[in-house]
mmCIF file of C-alpha atoms in Angstrom:
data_model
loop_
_atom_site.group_PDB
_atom_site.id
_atom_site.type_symbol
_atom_site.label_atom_id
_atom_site.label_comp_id
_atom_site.label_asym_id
_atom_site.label_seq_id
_atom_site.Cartn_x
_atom_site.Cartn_y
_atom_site.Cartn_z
ATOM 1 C CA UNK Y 159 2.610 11.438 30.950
ATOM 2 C CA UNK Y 160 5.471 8.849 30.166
ATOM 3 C CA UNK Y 161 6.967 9.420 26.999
ATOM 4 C CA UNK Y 162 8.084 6.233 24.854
ATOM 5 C CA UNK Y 163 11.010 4.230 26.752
ATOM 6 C CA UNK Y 164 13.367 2.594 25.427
ATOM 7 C CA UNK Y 165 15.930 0.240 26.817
ATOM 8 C CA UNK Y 166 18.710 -0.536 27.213
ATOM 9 C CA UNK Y 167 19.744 3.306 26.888
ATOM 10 C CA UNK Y 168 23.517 1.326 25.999
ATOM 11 C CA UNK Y 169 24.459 -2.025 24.817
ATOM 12 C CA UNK Y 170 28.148 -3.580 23.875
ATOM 13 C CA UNK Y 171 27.879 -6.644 22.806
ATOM 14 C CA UNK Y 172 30.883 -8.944 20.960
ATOM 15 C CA UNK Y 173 30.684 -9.372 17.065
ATOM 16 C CA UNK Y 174 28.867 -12.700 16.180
ATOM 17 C CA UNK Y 175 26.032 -12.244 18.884
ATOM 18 C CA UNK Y 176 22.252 -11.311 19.305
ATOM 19 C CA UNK Y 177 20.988 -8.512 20.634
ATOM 20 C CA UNK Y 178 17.377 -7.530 21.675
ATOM 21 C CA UNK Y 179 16.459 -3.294 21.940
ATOM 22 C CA UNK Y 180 13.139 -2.205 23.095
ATOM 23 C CA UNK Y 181 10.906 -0.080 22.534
ATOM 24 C CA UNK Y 182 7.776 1.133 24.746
ATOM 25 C CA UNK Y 183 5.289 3.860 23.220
ATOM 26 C CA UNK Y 184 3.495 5.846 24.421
ATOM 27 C CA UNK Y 185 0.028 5.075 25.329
ATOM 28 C CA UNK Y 186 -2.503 4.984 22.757
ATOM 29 C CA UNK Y 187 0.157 5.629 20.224
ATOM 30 C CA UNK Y 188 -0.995 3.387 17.159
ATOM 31 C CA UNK Y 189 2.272 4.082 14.809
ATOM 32 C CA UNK Y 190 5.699 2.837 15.589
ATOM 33 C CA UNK Y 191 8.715 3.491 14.114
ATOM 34 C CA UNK Y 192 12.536 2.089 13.733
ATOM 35 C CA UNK Y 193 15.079 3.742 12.632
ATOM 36 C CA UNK Y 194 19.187 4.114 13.041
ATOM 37 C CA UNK Y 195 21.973 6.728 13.052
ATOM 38 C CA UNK Y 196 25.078 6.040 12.566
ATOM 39 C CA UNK Y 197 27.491 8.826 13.990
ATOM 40 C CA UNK Y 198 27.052 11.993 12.312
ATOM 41 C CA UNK Y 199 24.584 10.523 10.068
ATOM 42 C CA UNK Y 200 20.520 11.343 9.222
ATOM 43 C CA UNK Y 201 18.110 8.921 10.596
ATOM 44 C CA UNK Y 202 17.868 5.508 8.513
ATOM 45 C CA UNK Y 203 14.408 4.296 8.735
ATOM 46 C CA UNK Y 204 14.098 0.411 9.545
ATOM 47 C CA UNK Y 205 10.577 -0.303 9.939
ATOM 48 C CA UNK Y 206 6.845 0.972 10.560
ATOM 49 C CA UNK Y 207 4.038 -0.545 12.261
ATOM 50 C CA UNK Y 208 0.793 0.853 11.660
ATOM 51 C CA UNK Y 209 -2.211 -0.641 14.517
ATOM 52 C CA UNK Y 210 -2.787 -4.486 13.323
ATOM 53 C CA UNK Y 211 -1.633 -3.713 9.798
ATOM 54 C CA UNK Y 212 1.212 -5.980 7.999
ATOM 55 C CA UNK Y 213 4.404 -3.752 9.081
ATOM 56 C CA UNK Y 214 6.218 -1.990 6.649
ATOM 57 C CA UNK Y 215 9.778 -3.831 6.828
ATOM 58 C CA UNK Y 216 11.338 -2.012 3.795
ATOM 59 C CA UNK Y 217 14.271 -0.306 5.659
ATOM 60 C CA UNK Y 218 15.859 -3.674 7.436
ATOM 61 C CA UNK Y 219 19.319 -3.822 5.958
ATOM 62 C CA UNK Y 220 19.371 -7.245 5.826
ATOM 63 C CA UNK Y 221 17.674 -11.056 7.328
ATOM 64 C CA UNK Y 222 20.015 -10.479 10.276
ATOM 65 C CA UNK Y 223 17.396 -7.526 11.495
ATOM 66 C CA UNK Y 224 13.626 -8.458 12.807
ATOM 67 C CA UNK Y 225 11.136 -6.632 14.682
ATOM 68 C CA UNK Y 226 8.037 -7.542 16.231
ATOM 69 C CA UNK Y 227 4.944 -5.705 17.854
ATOM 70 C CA UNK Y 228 2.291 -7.263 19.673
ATOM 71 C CA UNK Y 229 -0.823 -5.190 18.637
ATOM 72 C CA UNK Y 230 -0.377 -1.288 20.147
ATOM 73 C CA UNK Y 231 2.343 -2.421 22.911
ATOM 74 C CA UNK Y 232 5.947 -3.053 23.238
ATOM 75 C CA UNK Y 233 8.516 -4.043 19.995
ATOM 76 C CA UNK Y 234 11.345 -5.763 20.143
ATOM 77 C CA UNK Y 235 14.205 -5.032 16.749
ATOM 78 C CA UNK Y 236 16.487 -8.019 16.751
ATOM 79 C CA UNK Y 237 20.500 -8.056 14.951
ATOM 80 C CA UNK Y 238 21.136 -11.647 15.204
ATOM 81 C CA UNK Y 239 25.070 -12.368 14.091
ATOM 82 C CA UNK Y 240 25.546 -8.460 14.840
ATOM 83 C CA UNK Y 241 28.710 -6.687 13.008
ATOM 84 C CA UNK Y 242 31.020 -3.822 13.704
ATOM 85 C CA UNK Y 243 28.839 -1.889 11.268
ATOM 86 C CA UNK Y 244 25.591 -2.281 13.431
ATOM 87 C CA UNK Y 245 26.799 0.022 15.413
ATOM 88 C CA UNK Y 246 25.043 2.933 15.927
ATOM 89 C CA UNK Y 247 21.982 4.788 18.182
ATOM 90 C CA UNK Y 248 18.829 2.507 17.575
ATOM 91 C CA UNK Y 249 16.065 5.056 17.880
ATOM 92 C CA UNK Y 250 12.078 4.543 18.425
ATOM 93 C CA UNK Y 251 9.131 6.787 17.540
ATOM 94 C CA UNK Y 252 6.106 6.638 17.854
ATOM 95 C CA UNK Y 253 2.407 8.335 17.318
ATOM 96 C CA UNK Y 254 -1.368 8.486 16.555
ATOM 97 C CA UNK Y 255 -2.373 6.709 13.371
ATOM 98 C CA UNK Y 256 -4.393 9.878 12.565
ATOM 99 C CA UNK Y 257 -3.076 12.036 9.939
ATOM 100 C CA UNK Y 258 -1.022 15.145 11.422
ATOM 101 C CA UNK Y 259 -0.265 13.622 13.920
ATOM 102 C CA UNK Y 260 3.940 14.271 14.630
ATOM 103 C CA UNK Y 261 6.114 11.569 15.963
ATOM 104 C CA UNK Y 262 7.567 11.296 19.287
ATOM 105 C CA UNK Y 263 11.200 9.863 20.157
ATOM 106 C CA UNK Y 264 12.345 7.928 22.861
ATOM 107 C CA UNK Y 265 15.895 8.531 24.106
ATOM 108 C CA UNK Y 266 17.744 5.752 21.953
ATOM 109 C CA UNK Y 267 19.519 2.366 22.408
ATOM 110 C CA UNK Y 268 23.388 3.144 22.052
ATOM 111 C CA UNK Y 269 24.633 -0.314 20.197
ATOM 112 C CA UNK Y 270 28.430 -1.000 20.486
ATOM 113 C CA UNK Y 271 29.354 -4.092 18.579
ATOM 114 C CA UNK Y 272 33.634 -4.919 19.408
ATOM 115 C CA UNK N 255 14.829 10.962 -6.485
ATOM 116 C CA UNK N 256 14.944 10.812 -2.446
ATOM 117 C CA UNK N 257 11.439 11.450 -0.754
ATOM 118 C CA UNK N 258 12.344 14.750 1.221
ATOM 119 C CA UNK N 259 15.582 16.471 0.316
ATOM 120 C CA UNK N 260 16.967 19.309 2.463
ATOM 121 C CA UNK N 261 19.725 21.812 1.360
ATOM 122 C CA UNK N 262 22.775 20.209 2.874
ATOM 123 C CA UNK N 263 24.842 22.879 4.633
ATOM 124 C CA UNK N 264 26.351 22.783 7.078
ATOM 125 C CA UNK N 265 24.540 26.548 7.597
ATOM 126 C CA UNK N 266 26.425 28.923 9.737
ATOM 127 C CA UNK N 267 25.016 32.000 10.876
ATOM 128 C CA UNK N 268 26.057 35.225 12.963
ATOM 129 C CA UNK N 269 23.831 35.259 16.463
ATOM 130 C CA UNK N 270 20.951 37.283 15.443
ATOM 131 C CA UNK N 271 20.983 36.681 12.150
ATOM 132 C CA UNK N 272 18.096 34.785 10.034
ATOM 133 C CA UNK N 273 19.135 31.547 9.516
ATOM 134 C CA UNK N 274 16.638 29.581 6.510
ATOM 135 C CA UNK N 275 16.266 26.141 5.886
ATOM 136 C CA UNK N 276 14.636 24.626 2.567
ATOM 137 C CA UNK N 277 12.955 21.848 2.368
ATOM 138 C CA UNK N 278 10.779 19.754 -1.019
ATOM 139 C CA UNK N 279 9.303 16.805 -1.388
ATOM 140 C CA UNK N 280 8.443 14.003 -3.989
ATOM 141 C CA UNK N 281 4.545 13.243 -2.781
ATOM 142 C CA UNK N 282 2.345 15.372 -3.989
ATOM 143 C CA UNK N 283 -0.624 14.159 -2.012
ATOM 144 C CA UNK N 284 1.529 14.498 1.336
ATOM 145 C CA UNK N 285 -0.937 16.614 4.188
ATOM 146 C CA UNK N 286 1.392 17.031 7.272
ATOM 147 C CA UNK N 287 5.147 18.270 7.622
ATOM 148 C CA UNK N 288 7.005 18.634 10.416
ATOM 149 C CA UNK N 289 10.463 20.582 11.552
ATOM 150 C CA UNK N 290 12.625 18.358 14.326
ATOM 151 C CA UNK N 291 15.361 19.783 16.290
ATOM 152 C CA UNK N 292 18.304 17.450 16.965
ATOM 153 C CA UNK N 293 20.915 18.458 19.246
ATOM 154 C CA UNK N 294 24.269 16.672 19.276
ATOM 155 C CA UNK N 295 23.967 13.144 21.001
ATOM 156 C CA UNK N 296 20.258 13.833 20.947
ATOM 157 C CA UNK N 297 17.433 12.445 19.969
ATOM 158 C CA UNK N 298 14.733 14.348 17.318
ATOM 159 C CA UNK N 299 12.619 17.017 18.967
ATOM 160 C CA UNK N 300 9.403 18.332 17.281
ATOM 161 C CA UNK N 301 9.554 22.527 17.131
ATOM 162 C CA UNK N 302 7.359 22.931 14.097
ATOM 163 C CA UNK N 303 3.984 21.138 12.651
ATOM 164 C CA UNK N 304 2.109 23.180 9.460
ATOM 165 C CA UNK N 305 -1.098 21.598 7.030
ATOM 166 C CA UNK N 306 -2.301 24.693 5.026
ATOM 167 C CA UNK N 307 -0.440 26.538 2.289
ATOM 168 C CA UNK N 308 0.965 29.934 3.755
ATOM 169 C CA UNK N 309 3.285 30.728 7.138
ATOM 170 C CA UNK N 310 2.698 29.521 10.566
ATOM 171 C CA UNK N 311 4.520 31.518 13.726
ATOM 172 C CA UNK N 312 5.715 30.126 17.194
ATOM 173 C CA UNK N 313 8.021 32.733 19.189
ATOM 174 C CA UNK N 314 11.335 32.673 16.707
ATOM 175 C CA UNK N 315 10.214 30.106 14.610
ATOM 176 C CA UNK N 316 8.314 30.319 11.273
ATOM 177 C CA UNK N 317 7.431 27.567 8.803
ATOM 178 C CA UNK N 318 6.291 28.162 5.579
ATOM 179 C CA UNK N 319 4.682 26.179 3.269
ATOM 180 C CA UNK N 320 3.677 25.510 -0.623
ATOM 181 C CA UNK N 321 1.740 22.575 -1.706
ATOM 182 C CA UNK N 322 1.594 23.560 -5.336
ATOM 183 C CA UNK N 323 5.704 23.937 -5.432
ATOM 184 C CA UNK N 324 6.049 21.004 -3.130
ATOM 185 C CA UNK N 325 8.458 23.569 -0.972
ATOM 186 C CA UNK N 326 8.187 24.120 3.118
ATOM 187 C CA UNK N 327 11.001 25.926 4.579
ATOM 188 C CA UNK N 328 11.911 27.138 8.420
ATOM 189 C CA UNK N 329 13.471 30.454 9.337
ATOM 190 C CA UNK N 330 14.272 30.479 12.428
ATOM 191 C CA UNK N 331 14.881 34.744 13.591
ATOM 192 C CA UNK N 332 17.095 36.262 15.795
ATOM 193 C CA UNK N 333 19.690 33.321 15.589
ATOM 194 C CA UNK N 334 21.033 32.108 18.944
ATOM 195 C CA UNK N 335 23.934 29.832 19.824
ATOM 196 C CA UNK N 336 21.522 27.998 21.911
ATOM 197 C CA UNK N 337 19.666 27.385 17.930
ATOM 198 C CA UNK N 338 22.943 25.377 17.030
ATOM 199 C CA UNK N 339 21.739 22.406 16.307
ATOM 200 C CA UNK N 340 20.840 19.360 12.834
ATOM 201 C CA UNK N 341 16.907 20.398 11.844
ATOM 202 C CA UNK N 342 14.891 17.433 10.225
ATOM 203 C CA UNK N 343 12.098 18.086 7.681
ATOM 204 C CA UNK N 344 9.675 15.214 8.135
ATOM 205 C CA UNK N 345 6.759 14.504 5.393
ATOM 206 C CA UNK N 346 3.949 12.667 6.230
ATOM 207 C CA UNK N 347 2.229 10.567 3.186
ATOM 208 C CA UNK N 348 -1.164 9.708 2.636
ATOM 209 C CA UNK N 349 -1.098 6.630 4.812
ATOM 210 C CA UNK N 350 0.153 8.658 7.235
ATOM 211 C CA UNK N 351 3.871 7.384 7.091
ATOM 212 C CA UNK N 352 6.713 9.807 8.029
ATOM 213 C CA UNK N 353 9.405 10.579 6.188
ATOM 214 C CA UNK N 354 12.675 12.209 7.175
ATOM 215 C CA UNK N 355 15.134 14.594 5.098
ATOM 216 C CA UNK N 356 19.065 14.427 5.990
ATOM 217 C CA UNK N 357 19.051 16.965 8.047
ATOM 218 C CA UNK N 358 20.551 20.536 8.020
ATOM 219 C CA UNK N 359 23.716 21.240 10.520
ATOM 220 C CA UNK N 360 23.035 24.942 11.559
ATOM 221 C CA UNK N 361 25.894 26.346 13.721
ATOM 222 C CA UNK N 362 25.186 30.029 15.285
ATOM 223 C CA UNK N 363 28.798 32.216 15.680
ATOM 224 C CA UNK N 364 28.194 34.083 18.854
#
């Protein structure tokens, strides 16, 4: 089956302007997961969504990230006013709600902010 | 104190060696952990899940794990270069939220 999908796969955008990455689970897949990596860096986690609970938003650097998730579908993360230090591979993961249940990756949103 | 730490490394290792990765963790009510492979420009790839106290096989890998010392480790056996790669403990909480360590850099010398 389709694994999650995420798009764009690369983005350059100018400093001072929006962008809009997103993610599409997999099927079924209750849990959904932020997170970035800068180069040569461990993944920094962003945000959770868990089914139709409130989402954890703990990891969001600052008010200039936002995500949203309809239900179990597609989420969007937004950087409005994006900086050279946004830069980095936006990745998405997803999985069952059930406990044990190991996350799955999509491929990653290369962000390039000039 | 960070949620999962990992021994830092880098880790290098002669091909066909053992090479061992450590992992512990801060929740002591945490159920599921997970090893993730991430190869350079990569993203995460699951090669390990383990629940129960005690060792778990799969070909070359073997995860071990300790509740009561809060410890689960990876040994990966008969090192290849192909095995060069970051490996990610991952923790999973009891509301079933997954967290990540830094990451080990294993390099295998051929």
């Amino acid at each position: 089956g389709a694994g999650v999908s995420q798009s764009p796969s690369n983005k350059v955008t100018e400093k001072g302007k929006d962008v809009e990455l997103r993610c599409d689970p997999i099927s079924g897949h209750t849990a959904l997961y932020w997170y970035r990596q800068r180069l040569g860096q461990g993944l920094e986690f962003l945000i959770y969504f868990q089914g139709n609970s409130a989402p954890d938003k703990s990891g969001l650097p600052s008010d200039r990230f936002s995500a949203e998730r309809t239900g179990e579908s597609v989420s969007t993360l937004t950087i409005q006013r994006t900086q050279q230090e946004d830069s980095a591979v936006y990745l998405c993961a997803s999985s069952y709600t059930t406990g044990g249940s190991p996350l799955h990756f999509g491929n990653g949103t290369r962000l390039t902010v000039t | 104190q960070k949620e999962v730490e990992q021994n830092s490394g880098p880790l290098s290792v002669p091909e066909g060696a053992i090479a061992s990765l450590n992992c512990t963790y801060s929740d002591r009510g945490s159920q599921s952990f997970f090893w993730y492979r991430q190869y350079s420009g990569k993203s995460p790839e699951l090669i390990m899940s383990i629940y129960s106290n005690g060792d778990k096989e799969d070909g070359r890998f073997t995860a071990q794990l300790n509740k009561a010392s809060q410890y689960v480790s990876l040994l990966i056996r008969d090192s290849q270069p192909s095995d060069s790669a970051t490996y990610l403990c991952a923790v999973s909480s009891n509301d079933y939220k997954l967290s990540f360590g830094a990451g080990t850099t294993v390099t295998v010398r051929a």
